[in-house]
Amino acid sequence: KQEVTQIPAALSVPEGENLVLNCSFTDSAIYNLQWFRQDPGKGLTSLLLIQSSQREQTSGRLNASLDKSSGRSTLYIAASQPGDSATYLCAVTGGYQKVTFGIGTKLQVIP
Amino acid sequence: DGGITQSPKYLFRKEGQNVTLSCEQNLNHDAMYWYRQDPGQGLRLIYYSQIVNDFQKGDIAEGYSVSREKKESFPLTVTSAQKNPTAFYLCASSNRHTGPYEQYFGPGTRLTVT
């Protein structure tokens, strides 16, 4: 059974700092890995999707990497801003397009 | 605008009543999903459907039922058999036929049962 772990559970950083969020998964047989952002009381917004054949994806200040063989992904956020404060969720898609989510990392960026 | 809509945003029910949550998408996606989110836990899959008139149980299907009569719609009924129905419910869809199977989410419905 696929398990997804996100570390740390919570993170507080001053504005402007670069930061890394970690995600690990137990079964490397995946189609893709997605990073989502969730604001309180809202749905999930897709940030980046990395297909199993890819090593990384970039969007603006965000960069996500994937090491499928070791079961790890990182989300790098450059020059953090208060508007980046949210919960970040990692999810992997496996067989039958079943998606398994981590619990998330709650990020607070302090002005 | 393409997307997923869920209604209502907030729903209140008395214990013992069934309640149906709506999910509609205009993304022309074949696959649709229902998840439940509780504080301190990851999203858990309730039901999913890969095609019209077909659906499969997820990890926590007990006390829930679904139907998929139209491609665009995947309503979820929370029955009185569900022991702890109070939660945040999220609907999602993805394109089943071609990769990369990216999931798109609706805004969610917060259900409170008292």
PDB file of C-alpha atoms in Angstrom:
ATOM      1  CA  LYS A   1       0.000   0.000   0.000  1.00  0.00           C
ATOM      2  CA  GLN A   2       1.361   3.410  -1.022  1.00  0.00           C
ATOM      3  CA  GLU A   3       2.216   5.760   1.817  1.00  0.00           C
ATOM      4  CA  VAL A   4       3.177   9.396   1.416  1.00  0.00           C
ATOM      5  CA  THR A   5       5.025  11.318   4.131  1.00  0.00           C
ATOM      6  CA  GLN A   6       5.669  15.036   4.244  1.00  0.00           C
ATOM      7  CA  ILE A   7       8.312  16.685   6.370  1.00  0.00           C
ATOM      8  CA  PRO A   8       8.164  19.045   8.153  1.00  0.00           C
ATOM      9  CA  ALA A   9       4.535  19.151   9.290  1.00  0.00           C
ATOM     10  CA  ALA A  10       4.829  22.903   9.849  1.00  0.00           C
ATOM     11  CA  LEU A  11       7.328  25.559   8.921  1.00  0.00           C
ATOM     12  CA  SER A  12       7.650  29.225   9.783  1.00  0.00           C
ATOM     13  CA  VAL A  13      10.123  31.416   7.899  1.00  0.00           C
ATOM     14  CA  PRO A  14      10.800  35.134   7.497  1.00  0.00           C
ATOM     15  CA  GLU A  15       9.843  36.758   4.226  1.00  0.00           C
ATOM     16  CA  GLY A  16      12.473  36.491   1.514  1.00  0.00           C
ATOM     17  CA  GLU A  17      13.914  33.184   2.627  1.00  0.00           C
ATOM     18  CA  ASN A  18      14.311  30.246   0.262  1.00  0.00           C
ATOM     19  CA  LEU A  19      12.803  27.028   1.574  1.00  0.00           C
ATOM     20  CA  VAL A  20      12.424  23.338   0.797  1.00  0.00           C
ATOM     21  CA  LEU A  21       9.486  21.065   1.494  1.00  0.00           C
ATOM     22  CA  ASN A  22       9.991  17.324   1.438  1.00  0.00           C
ATOM     23  CA  CYS A  23       7.798  14.452   0.308  1.00  0.00           C
ATOM     24  CA  SER A  24       8.589  10.735   0.373  1.00  0.00           C
ATOM     25  CA  PHE A  25       6.612   7.763  -0.925  1.00  0.00           C
ATOM     26  CA  THR A  26       6.994   4.033  -0.398  1.00  0.00           C
ATOM     27  CA  ASP A  27       6.082   2.567  -3.812  1.00  0.00           C
ATOM     28  CA  SER A  28       8.108   3.868  -6.731  1.00  0.00           C
ATOM     29  CA  ALA A  29       5.637   2.555  -9.358  1.00  0.00           C
ATOM     30  CA  ILE A  30       3.953   5.885  -9.982  1.00  0.00           C
ATOM     31  CA  TYR A  31       2.593   7.741 -13.001  1.00  0.00           C
ATOM     32  CA  ASN A  32       3.181  11.185 -11.579  1.00  0.00           C
ATOM     33  CA  LEU A  33       3.653  13.308  -8.492  1.00  0.00           C
ATOM     34  CA  GLN A  34       1.688  16.483  -7.910  1.00  0.00           C
ATOM     35  CA  TRP A  35       2.260  19.358  -5.520  1.00  0.00           C
ATOM     36  CA  PHE A  36      -0.842  21.248  -4.404  1.00  0.00           C
ATOM     37  CA  ARG A  37      -1.503  24.333  -2.379  1.00  0.00           C
ATOM     38  CA  GLN A  38      -4.493  24.564  -0.029  1.00  0.00           C
ATOM     39  CA  ASP A  39      -5.653  27.737   1.665  1.00  0.00           C
ATOM     40  CA  PRO A  40      -7.813  27.407   4.812  1.00  0.00           C
ATOM     41  CA  GLY A  41     -11.316  26.201   3.997  1.00  0.00           C
ATOM     42  CA  LYS A  42     -10.600  25.988   0.282  1.00  0.00           C
ATOM     43  CA  GLY A  43     -10.037  23.317  -2.331  1.00  0.00           C
ATOM     44  CA  LEU A  44      -6.664  22.244  -3.670  1.00  0.00           C
ATOM     45  CA  THR A  45      -4.826  24.204  -6.339  1.00  0.00           C
ATOM     46  CA  SER A  46      -2.355  22.298  -8.484  1.00  0.00           C
ATOM     47  CA  LEU A  47       1.093  23.885  -8.456  1.00  0.00           C
ATOM     48  CA  LEU A  48       3.307  21.455 -10.314  1.00  0.00           C
ATOM     49  CA  LEU A  49       3.006  17.979 -11.798  1.00  0.00           C
ATOM     50  CA  ILE A  50       6.046  15.832 -12.507  1.00  0.00           C
ATOM     51  CA  GLN A  51       5.556  12.803 -14.712  1.00  0.00           C
ATOM     52  CA  SER A  52       7.397   9.638 -13.737  1.00  0.00           C
ATOM     53  CA  SER A  53       9.854  10.078 -16.616  1.00  0.00           C
ATOM     54  CA  GLN A  54      10.767  13.624 -15.562  1.00  0.00           C
ATOM     55  CA  ARG A  55      13.234  14.836 -12.959  1.00  0.00           C
ATOM     56  CA  GLU A  56      11.889  18.312 -12.269  1.00  0.00           C
ATOM     57  CA  GLN A  57       9.387  20.987 -13.137  1.00  0.00           C
ATOM     58  CA  THR A  58       9.501  24.735 -12.641  1.00  0.00           C
ATOM     59  CA  SER A  59       6.842  27.405 -12.407  1.00  0.00           C
ATOM     60  CA  GLY A  60       7.887  30.899 -11.443  1.00  0.00           C
ATOM     61  CA  ARG A  61       9.473  30.797  -7.994  1.00  0.00           C
ATOM     62  CA  LEU A  62       8.609  27.117  -7.553  1.00  0.00           C
ATOM     63  CA  ASN A  63      10.756  24.163  -8.509  1.00  0.00           C
ATOM     64  CA  ALA A  64       9.838  20.555  -7.850  1.00  0.00           C
ATOM     65  CA  SER A  65      12.180  17.613  -8.237  1.00  0.00           C
ATOM     66  CA  LEU A  66      11.484  13.904  -8.366  1.00  0.00           C
ATOM     67  CA  ASP A  67      13.786  10.987  -7.575  1.00  0.00           C
ATOM     68  CA  LYS A  68      11.536   8.045  -8.270  1.00  0.00           C
ATOM     69  CA  SER A  69      14.065   5.359  -7.400  1.00  0.00           C
ATOM     70  CA  SER A  70      14.547   6.720  -3.894  1.00  0.00           C
ATOM     71  CA  GLY A  71      10.889   7.665  -3.467  1.00  0.00           C
ATOM     72  CA  ARG A  72      11.484  11.350  -2.833  1.00  0.00           C
ATOM     73  CA  SER A  73      10.391  14.742  -4.080  1.00  0.00           C
ATOM     74  CA  THR A  74      11.198  18.258  -2.980  1.00  0.00           C
ATOM     75  CA  LEU A  75       9.376  21.521  -3.541  1.00  0.00           C
ATOM     76  CA  TYR A  76      11.697  24.516  -3.541  1.00  0.00           C
ATOM     77  CA  ILE A  77      10.188  27.968  -3.024  1.00  0.00           C
ATOM     78  CA  ALA A  78      12.462  30.885  -3.787  1.00  0.00           C
ATOM     79  CA  ALA A  79      12.225  34.282  -2.149  1.00  0.00           C
ATOM     80  CA  SER A  80       9.188  33.405  -0.035  1.00  0.00           C
ATOM     81  CA  GLN A  81       6.355  35.931   0.369  1.00  0.00           C
ATOM     82  CA  PRO A  82       3.540  36.230   2.945  1.00  0.00           C
ATOM     83  CA  GLY A  83       1.112  35.226   0.182  1.00  0.00           C
ATOM     84  CA  ASP A  84       2.852  31.843   0.028  1.00  0.00           C
ATOM     85  CA  SER A  85       1.427  31.014   3.475  1.00  0.00           C
ATOM     86  CA  ALA A  86      -0.743  27.915   3.013  1.00  0.00           C
ATOM     87  CA  THR A  87      -0.668  24.151   3.391  1.00  0.00           C
ATOM     88  CA  TYR A  88       1.304  22.341   0.697  1.00  0.00           C
ATOM     89  CA  LEU A  89       0.245  18.815  -0.201  1.00  0.00           C
ATOM     90  CA  CYS A  90       2.108  16.168  -2.127  1.00  0.00           C
ATOM     91  CA  ALA A  91       0.249  13.397  -3.981  1.00  0.00           C
ATOM     92  CA  VAL A  92       1.337  10.441  -6.097  1.00  0.00           C
ATOM     93  CA  THR A  93      -0.710   8.676  -8.768  1.00  0.00           C
ATOM     94  CA  GLY A  94      -0.229   4.927  -8.956  1.00  0.00           C
ATOM     95  CA  GLY A  95      -1.958   1.974 -10.596  1.00  0.00           C
ATOM     96  CA  TYR A  96      -5.592   2.464 -11.734  1.00  0.00           C
ATOM     97  CA  GLN A  97      -4.916   6.199 -11.377  1.00  0.00           C
ATOM     98  CA  LYS A  98      -5.303   5.887  -7.629  1.00  0.00           C
ATOM     99  CA  VAL A  99      -3.979   8.995  -5.899  1.00  0.00           C
ATOM    100  CA  THR A 100      -2.406   8.933  -2.428  1.00  0.00           C
ATOM    101  CA  PHE A 101      -1.901  12.158  -0.500  1.00  0.00           C
ATOM    102  CA  GLY A 102       0.439  13.238   2.248  1.00  0.00           C
ATOM    103  CA  ILE A 103      -0.901  15.127   5.254  1.00  0.00           C
ATOM    104  CA  GLY A 104       0.790  18.321   4.126  1.00  0.00           C
ATOM    105  CA  THR A 105       3.232  20.956   5.336  1.00  0.00           C
ATOM    106  CA  LYS A 106       1.721  24.088   6.835  1.00  0.00           C
ATOM    107  CA  LEU A 107       3.843  27.050   5.804  1.00  0.00           C
ATOM    108  CA  GLN A 108       3.790  30.458   7.425  1.00  0.00           C
ATOM    109  CA  VAL A 109       5.836  33.269   5.898  1.00  0.00           C
ATOM    110  CA  ILE A 110       6.304  36.108   8.345  1.00  0.00           C
ATOM    111  CA  PRO A 111       6.488  39.674   6.960  1.00  0.00           C
TER     112      PRO A 111
ATOM    113  CA  ASP B   1     -14.321  28.908 -17.825  1.00  0.00           C
ATOM    114  CA  GLY B   2     -13.565  25.237 -17.331  1.00  0.00           C
ATOM    115  CA  GLY B   3     -13.611  23.821 -13.867  1.00  0.00           C
ATOM    116  CA  ILE B   4     -15.298  21.897 -11.099  1.00  0.00           C
ATOM    117  CA  THR B   5     -18.156  23.239  -9.035  1.00  0.00           C
ATOM    118  CA  GLN B   6     -19.361  21.885  -5.718  1.00  0.00           C
ATOM    119  CA  SER B   7     -22.486  22.965  -3.953  1.00  0.00           C
ATOM    120  CA  PRO B   8     -23.332  23.997  -1.404  1.00  0.00           C
ATOM    121  CA  LYS B   9     -20.216  25.415   0.252  1.00  0.00           C
ATOM    122  CA  TYR B  10     -21.614  24.751   3.746  1.00  0.00           C
ATOM    123  CA  LEU B  11     -24.195  22.128   4.653  1.00  0.00           C
ATOM    124  CA  PHE B  12     -25.819  21.427   7.991  1.00  0.00           C
ATOM    125  CA  ARG B  13     -27.860  18.331   8.767  1.00  0.00           C
ATOM    126  CA  LYS B  14     -29.347  16.563  11.726  1.00  0.00           C
ATOM    127  CA  GLU B  15     -28.072  13.140  12.653  1.00  0.00           C
ATOM    128  CA  GLY B  16     -30.007  10.366  10.938  1.00  0.00           C
ATOM    129  CA  GLN B  17     -30.683  12.279   7.736  1.00  0.00           C
ATOM    130  CA  ASN B  18     -29.192  11.448   4.359  1.00  0.00           C
ATOM    131  CA  VAL B  19     -27.591  14.328   2.477  1.00  0.00           C
ATOM    132  CA  THR B  20     -26.377  14.658  -1.113  1.00  0.00           C
ATOM    133  CA  LEU B  21     -23.363  16.722  -2.154  1.00  0.00           C
ATOM    134  CA  SER B  22     -23.185  17.982  -5.695  1.00  0.00           C
ATOM    135  CA  CYS B  23     -20.141  17.883  -7.998  1.00  0.00           C
ATOM    136  CA  GLU B  24     -20.184  19.067 -11.613  1.00  0.00           C
ATOM    137  CA  GLN B  25     -17.310  19.442 -14.081  1.00  0.00           C
ATOM    138  CA  ASN B  26     -17.078  20.900 -17.578  1.00  0.00           C
ATOM    139  CA  LEU B  27     -13.525  19.759 -18.274  1.00  0.00           C
ATOM    140  CA  ASN B  28     -14.702  16.759 -20.316  1.00  0.00           C
ATOM    141  CA  HIS B  29     -12.845  14.471 -17.911  1.00  0.00           C
ATOM    142  CA  ASP B  30     -13.817  10.824 -17.711  1.00  0.00           C
ATOM    143  CA  ALA B  31     -12.573  10.182 -14.176  1.00  0.00           C
ATOM    144  CA  MET B  32     -14.099  11.765 -11.081  1.00  0.00           C
ATOM    145  CA  TYR B  33     -13.269  11.304  -7.417  1.00  0.00           C
ATOM    146  CA  TRP B  34     -14.629  12.066  -3.955  1.00  0.00           C
ATOM    147  CA  TYR B  35     -12.292  12.661  -1.037  1.00  0.00           C
ATOM    148  CA  ARG B  36     -12.825  13.395   2.607  1.00  0.00           C
ATOM    149  CA  GLN B  37     -10.462  15.643   4.559  1.00  0.00           C
ATOM    150  CA  ASP B  38     -10.247  15.697   8.355  1.00  0.00           C
ATOM    151  CA  PRO B  39      -7.896  17.799  10.496  1.00  0.00           C
ATOM    152  CA  GLY B  40      -4.474  16.181  10.821  1.00  0.00           C
ATOM    153  CA  GLN B  41      -5.197  13.562   8.178  1.00  0.00           C
ATOM    154  CA  GLY B  42      -4.453  13.415   4.483  1.00  0.00           C
ATOM    155  CA  LEU B  43      -7.212  13.283   1.912  1.00  0.00           C
ATOM    156  CA  ARG B  44      -8.908   9.900   1.922  1.00  0.00           C
ATOM    157  CA  LEU B  45     -10.592   8.466  -1.141  1.00  0.00           C
ATOM    158  CA  ILE B  46     -14.294   7.656  -0.745  1.00  0.00           C
ATOM    159  CA  TYR B  47     -15.366   6.660  -4.260  1.00  0.00           C
ATOM    160  CA  TYR B  48     -14.098   7.132  -7.782  1.00  0.00           C
ATOM    161  CA  SER B  49     -15.546   6.692 -11.238  1.00  0.00           C
ATOM    162  CA  GLN B  50     -13.559   6.174 -14.397  1.00  0.00           C
ATOM    163  CA  ILE B  51     -16.511   6.181 -16.777  1.00  0.00           C
ATOM    164  CA  VAL B  52     -20.242   6.851 -16.866  1.00  0.00           C
ATOM    165  CA  ASN B  53     -22.358   4.228 -15.084  1.00  0.00           C
ATOM    166  CA  ASP B  54     -19.330   2.722 -13.370  1.00  0.00           C
ATOM    167  CA  PHE B  55     -17.699   3.488 -10.022  1.00  0.00           C
ATOM    168  CA  GLN B  56     -15.456   1.822  -7.460  1.00  0.00           C
ATOM    169  CA  LYS B  57     -15.135   2.017  -3.703  1.00  0.00           C
ATOM    170  CA  GLY B  58     -12.183   3.834  -2.292  1.00  0.00           C
ATOM    171  CA  ASP B  59     -10.583   3.377   1.106  1.00  0.00           C
ATOM    172  CA  ILE B  60     -13.498   4.647   3.210  1.00  0.00           C
ATOM    173  CA  ALA B  61     -16.686   3.946   1.227  1.00  0.00           C
ATOM    174  CA  GLU B  62     -18.796   2.660   4.116  1.00  0.00           C
ATOM    175  CA  GLY B  63     -21.788   4.902   4.775  1.00  0.00           C
ATOM    176  CA  TYR B  64     -21.516   6.665   1.404  1.00  0.00           C
ATOM    177  CA  SER B  65     -23.087   6.114  -2.004  1.00  0.00           C
ATOM    178  CA  VAL B  66     -22.556   7.646  -5.448  1.00  0.00           C
ATOM    179  CA  SER B  67     -24.011   7.622  -8.939  1.00  0.00           C
ATOM    180  CA  ARG B  68     -22.519   8.504 -12.313  1.00  0.00           C
ATOM    181  CA  GLU B  69     -25.388   8.905 -14.779  1.00  0.00           C
ATOM    182  CA  LYS B  70     -23.740  11.731 -16.690  1.00  0.00           C
ATOM    183  CA  LYS B  71     -20.111  12.417 -17.536  1.00  0.00           C
ATOM    184  CA  GLU B  72     -20.320  15.872 -15.985  1.00  0.00           C
ATOM    185  CA  SER B  73     -21.866  14.913 -12.664  1.00  0.00           C
ATOM    186  CA  PHE B  74     -20.819  12.721  -9.737  1.00  0.00           C
ATOM    187  CA  PRO B  75     -23.055  13.323  -6.682  1.00  0.00           C
ATOM    188  CA  LEU B  76     -22.143  11.870  -3.300  1.00  0.00           C
ATOM    189  CA  THR B  77     -24.778  10.831  -0.754  1.00  0.00           C
ATOM    190  CA  VAL B  78     -23.767  10.689   2.884  1.00  0.00           C
ATOM    191  CA  THR B  79     -26.137   8.238   4.506  1.00  0.00           C
ATOM    192  CA  SER B  80     -27.216   7.898   8.116  1.00  0.00           C
ATOM    193  CA  ALA B  81     -24.950   4.831   8.311  1.00  0.00           C
ATOM    194  CA  GLN B  82     -21.835   7.011   8.160  1.00  0.00           C
ATOM    195  CA  LYS B  83     -20.689   7.221  11.787  1.00  0.00           C
ATOM    196  CA  ASN B  84     -18.671  10.453  11.616  1.00  0.00           C
ATOM    197  CA  PRO B  85     -19.969  12.441   8.646  1.00  0.00           C
ATOM    198  CA  THR B  86     -18.796  15.882   9.755  1.00  0.00           C
ATOM    199  CA  ALA B  87     -15.859  16.714   7.470  1.00  0.00           C
ATOM    200  CA  PHE B  88     -14.670  18.695   4.467  1.00  0.00           C
ATOM    201  CA  TYR B  89     -15.552  16.929   1.208  1.00  0.00           C
ATOM    202  CA  LEU B  90     -13.592  17.483  -1.983  1.00  0.00           C
ATOM    203  CA  CYS B  91     -14.461  16.429  -5.512  1.00  0.00           C
ATOM    204  CA  ALA B  92     -11.822  16.037  -8.222  1.00  0.00           C
ATOM    205  CA  SER B  93     -11.558  14.977 -11.837  1.00  0.00           C
ATOM    206  CA  SER B  94      -8.823  13.883 -14.229  1.00  0.00           C
ATOM    207  CA  ASN B  95      -8.418  12.782 -17.808  1.00  0.00           C
ATOM    208  CA  ARG B  96      -8.427   8.987 -17.674  1.00  0.00           C
ATOM    209  CA  HIS B  97      -7.275   8.304 -21.208  1.00  0.00           C
ATOM    210  CA  THR B  98      -4.111  10.311 -21.557  1.00  0.00           C
ATOM    211  CA  GLY B  99      -1.344  11.120 -19.168  1.00  0.00           C
ATOM    212  CA  PRO B 100      -0.276  12.755 -17.051  1.00  0.00           C
ATOM    213  CA  TYR B 101      -3.546  12.191 -15.105  1.00  0.00           C
ATOM    214  CA  GLU B 102      -3.409  15.579 -13.466  1.00  0.00           C
ATOM    215  CA  GLN B 103      -6.096  16.038 -10.819  1.00  0.00           C
ATOM    216  CA  TYR B 104      -8.265  19.148 -10.668  1.00  0.00           C
ATOM    217  CA  PHE B 105     -10.224  19.956  -7.527  1.00  0.00           C
ATOM    218  CA  GLY B 106     -13.431  21.756  -6.703  1.00  0.00           C
ATOM    219  CA  PRO B 107     -13.758  24.278  -3.848  1.00  0.00           C
ATOM    220  CA  GLY B 108     -15.148  21.730  -1.392  1.00  0.00           C
ATOM    221  CA  THR B 109     -18.261  21.340   0.754  1.00  0.00           C
ATOM    222  CA  ARG B 110     -18.048  21.520   4.529  1.00  0.00           C
ATOM    223  CA  LEU B 111     -20.659  19.212   6.048  1.00  0.00           C
ATOM    224  CA  THR B 112     -21.651  19.533   9.691  1.00  0.00           C
ATOM    225  CA  VAL B 113     -23.948  16.940  11.235  1.00  0.00           C
ATOM    226  CA  THR B 114     -25.327  17.520  14.732  1.00  0.00           C
TER     227      THR B 114
END
